[in-house]
Amino acid sequence: MASSTTTPSLERERELCTLLSCLFLDTEHTPDDIDAIGSSLFGLQVSIATAEHVLRYDLFPILGGNLLSVTGEWAFFDEDWLWAQVQTRRASFVGVKLIRNVGDSIAWRIVGRYMVWPNWMKVKERYIARM
């Protein structure tokens, strides 16, 4: 539940993070899963650019490792934990961000483009079809 000091915009971002985190679960995404994510994304009324930014720069650095984990399948990520991680990353010092972004860019090219981006493109198609 959102606190009384949470703005609607931040609450929508939190919901977006939770929704897009599904793309980092070590599961096979069925067409129904993709449709559900696309429909929910449309309901949040966020732009594709915003969703892609959150996916690539907020969520991938936090959740990308889950795609490589051999510890088993996760059903979901804890929403409070995830939002706290996103907020911590966003609040980092500029110097830390610069160094971290180099590593994140390399990891995205190796993992994200092959394990996250294809499912995101399917979600994006569903989202655009609803417009």
Short mmCIF file of C-alpha atoms in Angstrom, two decimals:
data_model
loop_
_atom_site.label_atom_id
_atom_site.label_comp_id
_atom_site.label_asym_id
_atom_site.label_seq_id
_atom_site.Cartn_x
_atom_site.Cartn_y
_atom_site.Cartn_z
CA MET A 1 0.00 0.00 0.00
CA ALA A 2 1.32 3.43 -0.90
CA SER A 3 2.09 5.87 1.87
CA SER A 4 0.19 9.13 2.08
CA THR A 5 3.33 10.98 0.93
CA THR A 6 3.66 8.97 -2.29
CA THR A 7 2.70 11.00 -5.33
CA PRO A 8 0.54 9.45 -8.06
CA SER A 9 3.51 9.68 -10.44
CA LEU A 10 5.80 7.77 -8.07
CA GLU A 11 3.09 5.21 -7.40
CA ARG A 12 2.69 4.69 -11.15
CA GLU A 13 6.48 4.24 -11.48
CA ARG A 14 6.42 1.72 -8.66
CA GLU A 15 3.63 -0.20 -10.41
CA LEU A 16 5.59 -0.01 -13.66
CA CYS A 17 8.66 -1.48 -11.96
CA THR A 18 6.61 -4.31 -10.49
CA LEU A 19 4.94 -5.01 -13.83
CA LEU A 20 8.14 -5.00 -15.88
CA SER A 21 9.95 -7.11 -13.29
CA CYS A 22 7.97 -10.05 -14.69
CA LEU A 23 10.27 -9.95 -17.71
CA PHE A 24 13.16 -10.93 -15.42
CA LEU A 25 11.58 -14.08 -14.06
CA ASP A 26 13.23 -17.29 -15.16
CA THR A 27 10.08 -18.57 -16.81
CA GLU A 28 8.78 -19.08 -20.30
CA HIS A 29 6.55 -16.14 -21.21
CA THR A 30 3.42 -17.37 -22.96
CA PRO A 31 1.46 -15.21 -25.39
CA ASP A 32 -1.13 -14.77 -22.61
CA ASP A 33 1.60 -13.51 -20.25
CA ILE A 34 2.80 -11.04 -22.86
CA ASP A 35 -0.78 -9.87 -23.52
CA ALA A 36 -1.39 -9.39 -19.80
CA ILE A 37 1.79 -7.34 -19.35
CA GLY A 38 0.99 -5.23 -22.43
CA SER A 39 -2.57 -4.64 -21.24
CA SER A 40 -1.43 -3.68 -17.75
CA LEU A 41 1.20 -1.37 -19.21
CA PHE A 42 -1.46 0.34 -21.29
CA GLY A 43 -3.56 0.77 -18.16
CA LEU A 44 -0.70 2.57 -16.40
CA GLN A 45 -0.68 5.21 -19.15
CA VAL A 46 3.09 5.53 -19.33
CA SER A 47 5.00 6.16 -22.52
CA ILE A 48 6.99 3.48 -24.28
CA ALA A 49 10.12 5.62 -23.77
CA THR A 50 9.53 5.73 -20.01
CA ALA A 51 8.91 1.99 -19.84
CA GLU A 52 12.06 1.25 -21.85
CA HIS A 53 14.13 3.55 -19.66
CA VAL A 54 12.88 1.88 -16.48
CA LEU A 55 13.43 -1.57 -17.98
CA ARG A 56 16.98 -0.84 -19.13
CA TYR A 57 18.36 1.54 -16.50
CA ASP A 58 16.38 0.82 -13.33
CA LEU A 59 15.42 -2.84 -13.48
CA PHE A 60 18.05 -4.60 -15.56
CA PRO A 61 20.94 -3.70 -13.26
CA ILE A 62 18.97 -4.95 -10.27
CA LEU A 63 17.27 -8.03 -11.73
CA GLY A 64 19.41 -9.06 -14.71
CA GLY A 65 21.40 -11.52 -12.64
CA ASN A 66 18.24 -13.48 -11.92
CA LEU A 67 18.17 -14.55 -15.55
CA LEU A 68 21.52 -16.28 -15.09
CA SER A 69 20.74 -17.84 -11.72
CA VAL A 70 20.63 -21.61 -11.40
CA THR A 71 18.94 -21.54 -7.98
CA GLY A 72 15.49 -22.20 -9.35
CA GLU A 73 12.45 -20.42 -10.63
CA TRP A 74 11.02 -17.33 -8.91
CA ALA A 75 7.32 -16.57 -9.07
CA PHE A 76 7.68 -12.82 -8.44
CA PHE A 77 9.89 -10.15 -6.87
CA ASP A 78 8.85 -8.51 -3.61
CA GLU A 79 7.43 -5.12 -4.59
CA ASP A 80 8.73 -3.28 -1.51
CA TRP A 81 12.23 -4.71 -1.93
CA LEU A 82 12.27 -3.89 -5.64
CA TRP A 83 11.09 -0.30 -5.18
CA ALA A 84 13.67 0.25 -2.42
CA GLN A 85 16.42 -1.03 -4.74
CA VAL A 86 15.28 1.28 -7.56
CA GLN A 87 15.19 4.28 -5.23
CA THR A 88 18.65 3.48 -3.86
CA ARG A 89 20.12 3.24 -7.38
CA ARG A 90 18.50 6.51 -8.41
CA ALA A 91 19.88 8.31 -5.34
CA SER A 92 23.49 7.23 -5.93
CA PHE A 93 26.26 9.79 -6.26
CA VAL A 94 27.19 10.87 -9.79
CA GLY A 95 30.67 9.29 -9.63
CA VAL A 96 29.22 5.96 -8.56
CA LYS A 97 26.64 6.16 -11.35
CA LEU A 98 29.29 6.73 -14.02
CA ILE A 99 31.36 3.72 -13.00
CA ARG A 100 28.30 1.55 -12.50
CA ASN A 101 26.84 2.54 -15.88
CA VAL A 102 29.89 1.20 -17.73
CA GLY A 103 29.42 -2.22 -16.16
CA ASP A 104 25.66 -2.08 -16.70
CA SER A 105 26.15 -1.26 -20.40
CA ILE A 106 28.44 -4.23 -20.90
CA ALA A 107 26.04 -6.56 -19.06
CA TRP A 108 23.10 -5.23 -21.11
CA ARG A 109 24.89 -6.00 -24.36
CA ILE A 110 25.75 -9.52 -23.20
CA VAL A 111 22.58 -10.51 -21.33
CA GLY A 112 19.81 -7.94 -21.68
CA ARG A 113 19.67 -7.75 -25.44
CA TYR A 114 19.17 -11.50 -25.72
CA MET A 115 17.20 -12.41 -22.61
CA VAL A 116 15.02 -9.35 -21.90
CA TRP A 117 14.68 -7.32 -25.08
CA PRO A 118 12.90 -9.98 -27.21
CA ASN A 119 10.07 -10.34 -24.68
CA TRP A 120 9.94 -6.56 -24.23
CA MET A 121 9.46 -6.14 -27.99
CA LYS A 122 6.48 -8.50 -27.84
CA VAL A 123 5.00 -6.54 -24.92
CA LYS A 124 5.61 -3.30 -26.80
CA GLU A 125 3.73 -4.66 -29.83
CA ARG A 126 0.73 -5.49 -27.62
CA TYR A 127 0.87 -2.04 -26.03
CA ILE A 128 0.99 -0.26 -29.38
CA ALA A 129 -1.86 -2.39 -30.71
CA ARG A 130 -4.08 -1.06 -27.89
CA MET A 131 -3.39 2.58 -28.75
#
